[in-house]
Amino acid sequence: MSSTETAKPSRREQILTAAAELFARHGFHGVGIDDIGAAVGISGPALYRHFRSKDAMLGEMLTSISERLLDGGQARVDAAADAASALHSLVRWHVDFALEDPALITVQMRNLANLTDPDRRRVRTLQRRYVEVWVETIRRTVPSADEPTARAAAHAVFGLINSTPHSAHLDRDQMASLLSRMALASLTAADLAPLTA
Amino acid sequence: MSSTETAKPSRREQILTAAAELFARHGFHGVGIDDIGAAVGISGPALYRHFRSKDAMLGEMLTSISERLLDGGQARVDAAADAASALHSLVRWHVDFALEDPALITVQMRNLANLTDPDRRRVRTLQRRYVEVWVETIRRTVPSADEPTARAAAHAVFGLINSTPHSAHLDRDQMASLLSRMALASLTAADLAPLTA
DNA sequence: ACGGCAGGTTAGCAGGCGTTCACATAGCGC
DNA sequence: GCGCTATGTGAACGCCTGCTAACCTGCCGT
């Protein structure tokens, strides 16, 4: 009874974390099964005691991150009093997530193409739903934006926030503050759909 | 004398373009030499008449894009009358570039790690200089931003603009307008460095 | 007319990769 | 104590991939 629940996440989670780091740095195909093993102190084929295949690791990792992102985002929006604060906490949620786990965010951005077909379908569905949460929230705060514009703006903001890993120049709090402010400011400019700049 | 210069860019450029498209979609390691050949109508090893290796293709492609980005950006800044219009045309330059060649931008964002060591050094140097152009321009327009903040903001804006390939919901002009406005708006929020949001 | 070269072809090799196999061993319920 | 299960190991296998080799061919300058 000393540690019935805290001790469980050991190996599997450990492997996933290490693999995420490696995938983020070298790309899925740039990382060997032996590299992942070495990163957690075991060697090579031992990983197959925990995962069915290398693809399964990526699949599980991307599925879980997409689910967490969607659930957390939805929860923040549901809990918000008004549209403006919904958008605010949605931004804050994504920023915190990206700063908390830069490797995972990077993998999700870059390695969708390396998923197995069924895995890719599942992840894309989750991502689409997450985007939908954003689109709705954006349109509630910036009513003059039509739907395609809001969608494009959402993707652009994801790009802005997810660019985190490439610049560690600031400490976490400053970075979070900067990214949040930039994201929100950029979204307020997402109105006036047509007309050249 | 009929076509001494316009006819040359044929094969080499053609291959590079096709390879960029494939690398962007499947990742460097996810694309075979045969795939690239097939994409330009020749088959497999014929590519070695034009490039020394697969790495050399990526190297040349990333070096050239980094040079074009830097030169174009520098030129826009030099030609600008004041700081504000310098930033404006810098944004416009990058946006146009990203919309013109989404595949190249994607490859540059994602496949730095797959470069050969010497190639990576050269590309990183070029990228650093490009970032420097942005940092200086940002600091001239937003004087209250310190240098690390300006640098982080520049990276964030790159992320915002380069997210283009993932969303083709809008036509080119609308997309260019939207991204430009979002980028500029986000940069105006890059002041007030510290203090939590 | 012709020799050479730019550019293409197919066959084959060597290395690396994901995966499996046969085997070891440590903890643990009976 | 004993066997079962969970976990790890090193060797081996088969495939796939980048690259080279040997050979072909049409164009272009002289």
Coordinates of C-alpha atoms (C1' of nucleotides) in Angstrom, one line a residue:
Chain A
M1 CA 0.0 0.0 0.0
S2 CA 3.0 2.2 0.0
S3 CA 2.8 3.0 -3.7
T4 CA 0.0 1.2 -5.5
E5 CA -0.6 3.9 -8.1
T6 CA 2.4 6.2 -8.3
A7 CA 4.7 3.3 -9.1
K8 CA 2.8 2.0 -12.0
P9 CA 3.6 4.5 -14.8
S10 CA 7.1 3.3 -14.7
R11 CA 8.4 1.6 -17.8
R12 CA 5.8 2.2 -20.4
E13 CA 5.6 5.9 -19.7
Q14 CA 9.3 6.1 -19.3
I15 CA 9.8 4.7 -22.7
L16 CA 7.2 6.9 -24.3
T17 CA 8.8 10.0 -22.8
A18 CA 12.3 9.0 -24.0
A19 CA 11.0 8.1 -27.4
A20 CA 9.1 11.4 -27.7
E21 CA 12.3 13.3 -27.0
L22 CA 14.2 11.3 -29.6
F23 CA 11.5 11.5 -32.3
A24 CA 11.3 15.3 -31.7
R25 CA 15.0 15.7 -32.2
H26 CA 15.8 13.3 -35.1
G27 CA 12.4 12.5 -36.6
F28 CA 10.6 9.1 -36.4
H29 CA 12.7 7.4 -39.1
G30 CA 15.9 8.9 -37.8
V31 CA 15.6 7.1 -34.5
G32 CA 16.4 3.4 -34.2
I33 CA 14.8 0.9 -31.8
D34 CA 18.2 0.5 -30.2
D35 CA 18.4 4.3 -29.6
I36 CA 15.1 4.3 -27.7
G37 CA 16.2 1.3 -25.7
A38 CA 19.5 2.8 -24.8
A39 CA 17.7 6.0 -23.6
V40 CA 15.9 4.1 -20.9
G41 CA 18.8 1.8 -20.0
I42 CA 17.6 -1.3 -21.7
S43 CA 18.9 -2.5 -25.0
G44 CA 17.0 -2.8 -28.2
P45 CA 14.4 -5.6 -28.6
A46 CA 13.4 -5.4 -24.9
L47 CA 11.0 -2.7 -26.0
Y48 CA 8.9 -5.4 -27.5
R49 CA 7.9 -6.6 -24.0
H50 CA 6.0 -3.2 -23.7
F51 CA 5.0 -2.3 -27.2
R52 CA 3.9 -4.3 -30.2
S53 CA 5.9 -2.3 -32.6
K54 CA 7.7 1.0 -33.2
D55 CA 4.7 2.3 -35.0
A56 CA 2.6 1.4 -32.0
M57 CA 4.7 3.7 -29.8
L58 CA 4.2 6.7 -32.1
G59 CA 0.5 5.8 -32.3
E60 CA 0.0 5.7 -28.6
M61 CA 2.0 8.8 -28.0
L62 CA 0.1 10.9 -30.6
T63 CA -3.3 9.5 -29.6
S64 CA -2.8 10.3 -26.0
I65 CA -1.5 13.8 -26.6
S66 CA -4.4 14.6 -28.9
E67 CA -6.9 13.4 -26.4
R68 CA -5.3 15.3 -23.6
L69 CA -5.3 18.5 -25.7
L70 CA -8.9 18.1 -26.7
D71 CA -10.2 17.2 -23.3
G72 CA -8.3 20.0 -21.5
G73 CA -9.3 22.5 -24.1
Q74 CA -13.0 21.5 -24.0
A75 CA -12.9 21.7 -20.2
R76 CA -11.5 25.2 -20.2
V77 CA -14.0 26.4 -22.6
D78 CA -16.9 24.8 -20.8
A79 CA -15.7 26.3 -17.5
A80 CA -15.4 29.8 -18.8
A81 CA -17.9 32.5 -17.9
D82 CA -17.9 34.4 -21.2
A83 CA -16.5 34.1 -24.7
A84 CA -13.5 36.4 -24.1
S85 CA -12.3 34.4 -21.0
A86 CA -12.9 31.2 -22.9
L87 CA -10.5 32.2 -25.6
H88 CA -8.1 33.5 -22.9
S89 CA -8.0 30.2 -21.1
L90 CA -7.9 28.2 -24.3
V91 CA -4.7 30.1 -25.3
R92 CA -3.3 29.7 -21.8
W93 CA -4.0 26.0 -21.9
H94 CA -2.3 25.4 -25.2
V95 CA 0.7 27.5 -24.2
D96 CA 1.1 25.7 -20.9
F97 CA 0.9 22.4 -22.6
A98 CA 3.5 23.3 -25.2
L99 CA 5.9 24.6 -22.6
E100 CA 5.3 21.6 -20.4
D101 CA 6.1 19.1 -23.0
P102 CA 7.9 20.6 -26.0
A103 CA 9.0 17.2 -27.3
L104 CA 5.4 15.9 -27.5
I105 CA 4.1 19.0 -29.2
T106 CA 7.0 18.8 -31.8
V107 CA 6.3 15.2 -32.5
Q108 CA 2.6 15.9 -33.0
M109 CA 3.3 18.7 -35.4
R110 CA 5.9 16.9 -37.5
N111 CA 5.2 13.2 -37.4
L112 CA 1.6 12.8 -38.3
A113 CA 2.7 11.4 -41.7
N114 CA 4.5 8.5 -40.0
L115 CA 1.5 7.1 -38.4
T116 CA -0.2 3.9 -39.4
D117 CA -3.4 4.5 -41.4
P118 CA -5.9 3.6 -38.7
D119 CA -3.8 5.6 -36.1
R120 CA -3.6 8.5 -38.4
R121 CA -7.4 8.5 -38.8
R122 CA -8.0 8.5 -35.1
V123 CA -5.5 11.3 -34.4
R124 CA -6.8 13.4 -37.2
T125 CA -10.3 13.1 -35.9
L126 CA -9.2 14.2 -32.4
Q127 CA -7.2 17.1 -33.9
R128 CA -10.2 18.2 -36.0
R129 CA -12.4 18.3 -32.9
Y130 CA -9.8 20.3 -31.1
V131 CA -9.6 22.8 -34.0
E132 CA -13.4 22.9 -33.9
V133 CA -13.3 24.0 -30.2
W134 CA -10.9 26.8 -31.2
V135 CA -12.9 27.8 -34.2
E136 CA -16.1 28.1 -32.2
T137 CA -14.4 30.1 -29.5
I138 CA -12.7 32.4 -31.9
R139 CA -16.0 33.1 -33.8
R140 CA -17.7 33.9 -30.5
T141 CA -15.1 36.5 -29.7
V142 CA -14.4 37.8 -33.2
P143 CA -17.9 37.6 -34.8
S144 CA -16.8 39.3 -38.0
A145 CA -14.5 36.4 -38.9
D146 CA -16.1 33.8 -41.2
E147 CA -15.5 30.2 -40.5
P148 CA -12.6 29.5 -43.0
T149 CA -10.9 32.5 -41.7
A150 CA -11.3 31.4 -38.1
R151 CA -10.0 28.0 -39.0
A152 CA -6.9 29.4 -40.7
A153 CA -6.3 31.7 -37.8
A154 CA -6.5 28.8 -35.4
H155 CA -3.9 26.9 -37.3
A156 CA -1.7 30.0 -37.4
V157 CA -1.9 30.4 -33.7
F158 CA -1.0 26.7 -33.2
G159 CA 2.1 27.4 -35.3
L160 CA 2.9 30.4 -33.2
I161 CA 2.6 28.6 -29.9
N162 CA 4.2 25.4 -31.0
S163 CA 7.2 27.2 -32.2
T164 CA 8.2 27.2 -28.5
P165 CA 10.8 24.3 -28.7
H166 CA 13.0 26.3 -31.1
S167 CA 13.7 29.1 -28.7
A168 CA 14.6 28.6 -25.1
H169 CA 15.9 32.2 -24.8
L170 CA 13.4 33.1 -22.1
D171 CA 12.4 31.4 -18.8
R172 CA 9.2 29.6 -18.6
D173 CA 7.0 32.3 -17.1
Q174 CA 8.2 35.0 -19.4
M175 CA 7.8 32.7 -22.4
A176 CA 4.2 31.8 -21.3
S177 CA 3.3 35.4 -20.9
L178 CA 4.8 36.4 -24.2
L179 CA 3.2 33.7 -26.2
S180 CA -0.2 34.2 -24.6
R181 CA -0.1 37.9 -25.4
M182 CA 1.1 37.4 -29.0
A183 CA -1.5 34.7 -29.6
L184 CA -4.4 36.8 -28.3
A185 CA -3.2 39.9 -30.1
S186 CA -2.9 38.0 -33.4
L187 CA -6.4 36.7 -33.0
T188 CA -7.9 40.1 -32.5
A189 CA -6.5 40.8 -36.0
A190 CA -8.5 37.9 -37.5
D191 CA -11.5 40.0 -38.4
L192 CA -12.0 42.0 -41.6
A193 CA -11.8 38.8 -43.6
P194 CA -11.3 39.9 -47.3
L195 CA -9.7 43.2 -48.5
T196 CA -6.0 43.2 -49.1
A197 CA -3.7 44.4 -46.3
Chain B
M1 CA 21.6 32.2 -78.4
S2 CA 18.0 31.3 -78.4
S3 CA 17.9 30.1 -74.7
T4 CA 21.3 30.2 -73.0
E5 CA 20.0 30.9 -69.6
T6 CA 16.3 30.2 -69.3
A7 CA 16.6 26.6 -70.5
K8 CA 19.3 25.6 -68.0
P9 CA 17.3 25.3 -64.8
S10 CA 15.6 22.2 -66.2
R11 CA 16.5 18.9 -64.6
R12 CA 18.3 19.9 -61.4
E13 CA 15.7 22.4 -60.3
Q14 CA 13.0 20.1 -61.4
I15 CA 14.4 17.3 -59.2
L16 CA 14.8 19.7 -56.2
T17 CA 11.2 20.9 -56.5
A18 CA 9.9 17.4 -56.6
A19 CA 12.1 16.3 -53.8
A20 CA 11.0 19.2 -51.7
E21 CA 7.4 18.3 -52.1
L22 CA 8.1 14.7 -51.1
F23 CA 10.3 15.6 -48.2
A24 CA 7.6 18.0 -46.9
R25 CA 4.9 15.3 -47.1
H26 CA 6.7 12.2 -45.9
G27 CA 9.9 13.5 -44.2
F28 CA 13.4 13.0 -45.4
H29 CA 13.8 9.4 -44.3
G30 CA 10.4 8.6 -45.5
V31 CA 11.2 9.2 -49.1
G32 CA 13.2 6.8 -51.2
I33 CA 15.6 7.7 -54.0
D34 CA 13.3 5.8 -56.3
D35 CA 10.3 7.9 -55.2
I36 CA 12.1 11.1 -56.2
G37 CA 13.1 9.7 -59.5
A38 CA 9.6 8.5 -60.2
A39 CA 8.3 12.0 -59.4
V40 CA 10.3 13.5 -62.3
G41 CA 9.8 10.7 -64.7
I42 CA 13.2 9.0 -64.4
S43 CA 13.8 6.0 -62.4
G44 CA 16.0 5.7 -59.3
P45 CA 19.8 5.9 -59.6
A46 CA 19.6 8.4 -62.6
L47 CA 19.5 11.1 -59.9
Y48 CA 23.2 10.5 -59.3
R49 CA 24.0 12.1 -62.6
H50 CA 22.8 15.4 -61.0
F51 CA 23.5 15.0 -57.3
R52 CA 26.3 13.4 -55.4
S53 CA 23.9 11.9 -52.8
K54 CA 20.5 12.2 -51.2
D55 CA 22.0 14.3 -48.4
A56 CA 23.4 16.6 -51.0
M57 CA 19.9 17.3 -52.3
L58 CA 18.6 18.2 -48.9
G59 CA 21.7 20.3 -48.3
E60 CA 21.4 22.3 -51.5
M61 CA 17.7 22.8 -51.0
L62 CA 18.0 24.1 -47.5
T63 CA 21.1 26.2 -48.2
S64 CA 19.4 27.9 -51.2
I65 CA 16.2 28.6 -49.4
S66 CA 18.0 30.0 -46.4
E67 CA 20.1 32.3 -48.7
R68 CA 17.0 33.5 -50.6
L69 CA 15.2 34.2 -47.3
L70 CA 18.1 36.1 -45.9
D71 CA 18.9 38.1 -49.0
G72 CA 15.3 39.0 -49.7
G73 CA 14.7 40.0 -46.1
Q74 CA 17.8 42.1 -45.9
A75 CA 16.9 43.9 -49.1
R76 CA 13.4 44.7 -47.9
V77 CA 14.7 46.2 -44.7
D78 CA 17.4 48.2 -46.4
A79 CA 14.9 49.6 -48.9
A80 CA 12.4 50.6 -46.2
A81 CA 12.0 54.3 -45.3
D82 CA 11.3 53.9 -41.6
A83 CA 11.3 51.1 -39.0
A84 CA 7.5 50.5 -39.2
S85 CA 7.5 50.0 -42.9
A86 CA 10.6 47.8 -42.6
L87 CA 8.8 45.4 -40.3
H88 CA 5.8 45.6 -42.5
S89 CA 7.6 44.5 -45.6
L90 CA 9.7 42.0 -43.7
V91 CA 6.4 40.3 -42.7
R92 CA 5.0 40.6 -46.2
W93 CA 8.2 39.1 -47.6
H94 CA 8.1 36.1 -45.4
V95 CA 4.4 35.5 -45.9
D96 CA 4.7 35.7 -49.7
F97 CA 7.7 33.3 -49.6
A98 CA 5.8 30.8 -47.4
L99 CA 2.7 31.0 -49.6
E100 CA 4.8 30.7 -52.8
D101 CA 6.6 27.6 -51.7
P102 CA 4.9 25.8 -48.9
A103 CA 6.9 22.6 -49.5
L104 CA 10.3 24.3 -49.1
I105 CA 9.3 26.2 -46.0
T106 CA 8.0 23.0 -44.4
V107 CA 11.2 21.1 -45.2
Q108 CA 13.3 23.9 -43.7
M109 CA 11.2 23.9 -40.6
R110 CA 11.3 20.1 -40.0
N111 CA 14.3 18.6 -41.6
L112 CA 17.2 20.6 -40.2
A113 CA 18.2 17.6 -38.2
N114 CA 18.7 15.4 -41.2
L115 CA 21.4 17.6 -42.7
T116 CA 25.0 16.6 -42.9
D117 CA 27.1 18.3 -40.2
P118 CA 28.8 20.8 -42.5
D119 CA 25.6 21.6 -44.3
R120 CA 23.8 22.0 -41.0
R121 CA 26.4 24.5 -39.8
R122 CA 26.0 26.6 -43.0
V123 CA 22.3 26.6 -42.9
R124 CA 22.2 27.4 -39.2
T125 CA 24.5 30.4 -39.8
L126 CA 22.2 31.7 -42.5
Q127 CA 19.2 31.2 -40.4
R128 CA 20.8 33.0 -37.5
R129 CA 21.6 35.9 -39.7
Y130 CA 18.0 36.0 -40.9
V131 CA 16.7 36.0 -37.4
E132 CA 19.1 38.8 -36.6
V133 CA 17.5 40.9 -39.3
W134 CA 14.1 40.3 -37.7
V135 CA 15.4 41.0 -34.2
E136 CA 16.9 44.3 -35.1
T137 CA 13.8 45.4 -37.0
I138 CA 11.5 44.3 -34.2
R139 CA 13.5 46.2 -31.6
R140 CA 13.4 49.3 -33.7
T141 CA 9.6 49.2 -33.9
V142 CA 9.0 47.9 -30.4
P143 CA 11.8 49.5 -28.3
S144 CA 10.5 48.3 -25.0
A145 CA 11.3 44.7 -26.0
D146 CA 14.6 43.4 -24.8
E147 CA 16.7 41.3 -27.1
P148 CA 15.8 37.8 -25.9
T149 CA 12.1 38.7 -26.1
A150 CA 12.5 40.0 -29.6
R151 CA 14.3 36.8 -30.6
A152 CA 11.6 34.6 -29.1
A153 CA 8.9 36.8 -30.7
A154 CA 10.6 36.4 -34.1
H155 CA 10.6 32.6 -33.8
A156 CA 7.0 32.7 -32.8
V157 CA 6.1 34.7 -35.8
F158 CA 8.0 32.3 -38.0
G159 CA 5.9 29.5 -36.6
L160 CA 2.7 31.5 -37.2
I161 CA 3.6 32.3 -40.8
N162 CA 5.0 28.9 -41.6
S163 CA 1.9 27.1 -40.4
T164 CA 0.5 28.0 -43.8
P165 CA 0.9 24.6 -45.5
H166 CA -1.4 23.0 -43.0
S167 CA -4.4 25.1 -43.9
A168 CA -5.5 25.8 -47.4
H169 CA -8.9 26.9 -46.4
L170 CA -8.5 30.4 -47.8
D171 CA -7.3 31.6 -51.2
R172 CA -3.9 33.0 -51.6
D173 CA -4.7 36.7 -51.2
Q174 CA -6.9 36.3 -48.2
M175 CA -4.4 34.0 -46.6
A176 CA -1.6 36.5 -47.2
S177 CA -3.7 39.3 -45.8
L178 CA -4.7 37.3 -42.7
L179 CA -1.2 36.1 -41.9
S180 CA 0.3 39.5 -42.3
R181 CA -2.2 41.1 -40.1
M182 CA -1.9 38.4 -37.4
A183 CA 1.9 38.6 -37.5
L184 CA 2.0 42.3 -37.1
A185 CA -0.6 42.3 -34.4
S186 CA 1.2 39.7 -32.5
L187 CA 4.5 41.7 -32.7
T188 CA 2.9 44.8 -31.2
A189 CA 2.2 42.6 -28.2
A190 CA 5.8 41.8 -27.7
D191 CA 6.6 44.7 -25.5
L192 CA 6.1 44.7 -21.7
A193 CA 8.7 42.0 -21.3
P194 CA 8.3 40.5 -17.8
L195 CA 5.1 40.5 -15.6
T196 CA 2.8 37.6 -15.8
A197 CA -0.2 37.9 -18.1
Chain C
dA1 C1' 29.7 10.9 -90.6
dC2 C1' 31.2 10.2 -86.1
dG3 C1' 33.2 10.2 -81.5
dG4 C1' 32.2 11.7 -77.1
dC5 C1' 29.5 13.1 -73.4
dA6 C1' 25.2 14.0 -70.9
dG7 C1' 21.8 11.5 -69.2
dG8 C1' 19.3 7.3 -68.7
dT9 C1' 18.6 1.9 -67.7
dT10 C1' 18.8 -2.5 -64.9
dA11 C1' 21.2 -5.5 -61.8
dG12 C1' 23.5 -6.1 -57.7
dC13 C1' 25.8 -5.1 -53.3
dA14 C1' 26.5 -3.8 -48.5
dG15 C1' 24.7 -1.9 -44.5
dG16 C1' 21.1 -0.8 -41.4
dC17 C1' 16.6 -1.5 -39.6
dG18 C1' 12.6 -3.6 -37.4
dT19 C1' 11.3 -7.7 -35.7
dT20 C1' 11.6 -12.6 -33.9
dC21 C1' 13.7 -16.4 -31.3
dA22 C1' 15.9 -19.0 -27.8
dC23 C1' 17.4 -18.4 -23.7
dA24 C1' 18.5 -16.2 -18.9
dT25 C1' 17.0 -14.5 -14.4
dA26 C1' 14.6 -12.1 -10.6
dG27 C1' 10.5 -11.7 -7.9
dC28 C1' 6.5 -14.0 -6.0
dG29 C1' 2.2 -17.0 -5.0
dC30 C1' 1.5 -21.7 -3.5
Chain D
dG1 C1' 11.5 -24.6 -2.3
dC2 C1' 9.3 -24.4 -6.9
dG3 C1' 7.5 -23.1 -11.0
dC4 C1' 5.3 -19.2 -13.3
dT5 C1' 5.3 -14.7 -15.1
dA6 C1' 7.5 -10.4 -16.2
dT7 C1' 11.3 -8.5 -18.1
dG8 C1' 15.7 -8.4 -20.3
dT9 C1' 19.7 -10.3 -23.5
dG10 C1' 22.3 -11.4 -27.8
dA11 C1' 22.1 -13.7 -32.1
dA12 C1' 20.0 -14.1 -36.3
dC13 C1' 16.9 -13.0 -40.2
dG14 C1' 14.9 -10.7 -44.0
dC15 C1' 13.7 -6.6 -46.0
dC16 C1' 14.4 -2.2 -47.6
dT17 C1' 17.4 1.5 -49.1
dG18 C1' 21.2 4.3 -50.7
dC19 C1' 24.6 3.8 -53.8
dT20 C1' 27.8 1.7 -57.5
dA21 C1' 28.7 -0.8 -61.8
dA22 C1' 28.2 -1.9 -66.4
dC23 C1' 26.0 -0.9 -70.2
dC24 C1' 23.0 1.7 -73.6
dT25 C1' 21.7 5.8 -76.5
dG26 C1' 20.7 10.1 -78.8
dC27 C1' 22.5 14.7 -79.5
dC28 C1' 25.9 18.1 -80.9
dG29 C1' 30.3 20.0 -82.6
dT30 C1' 33.6 19.5 -85.9

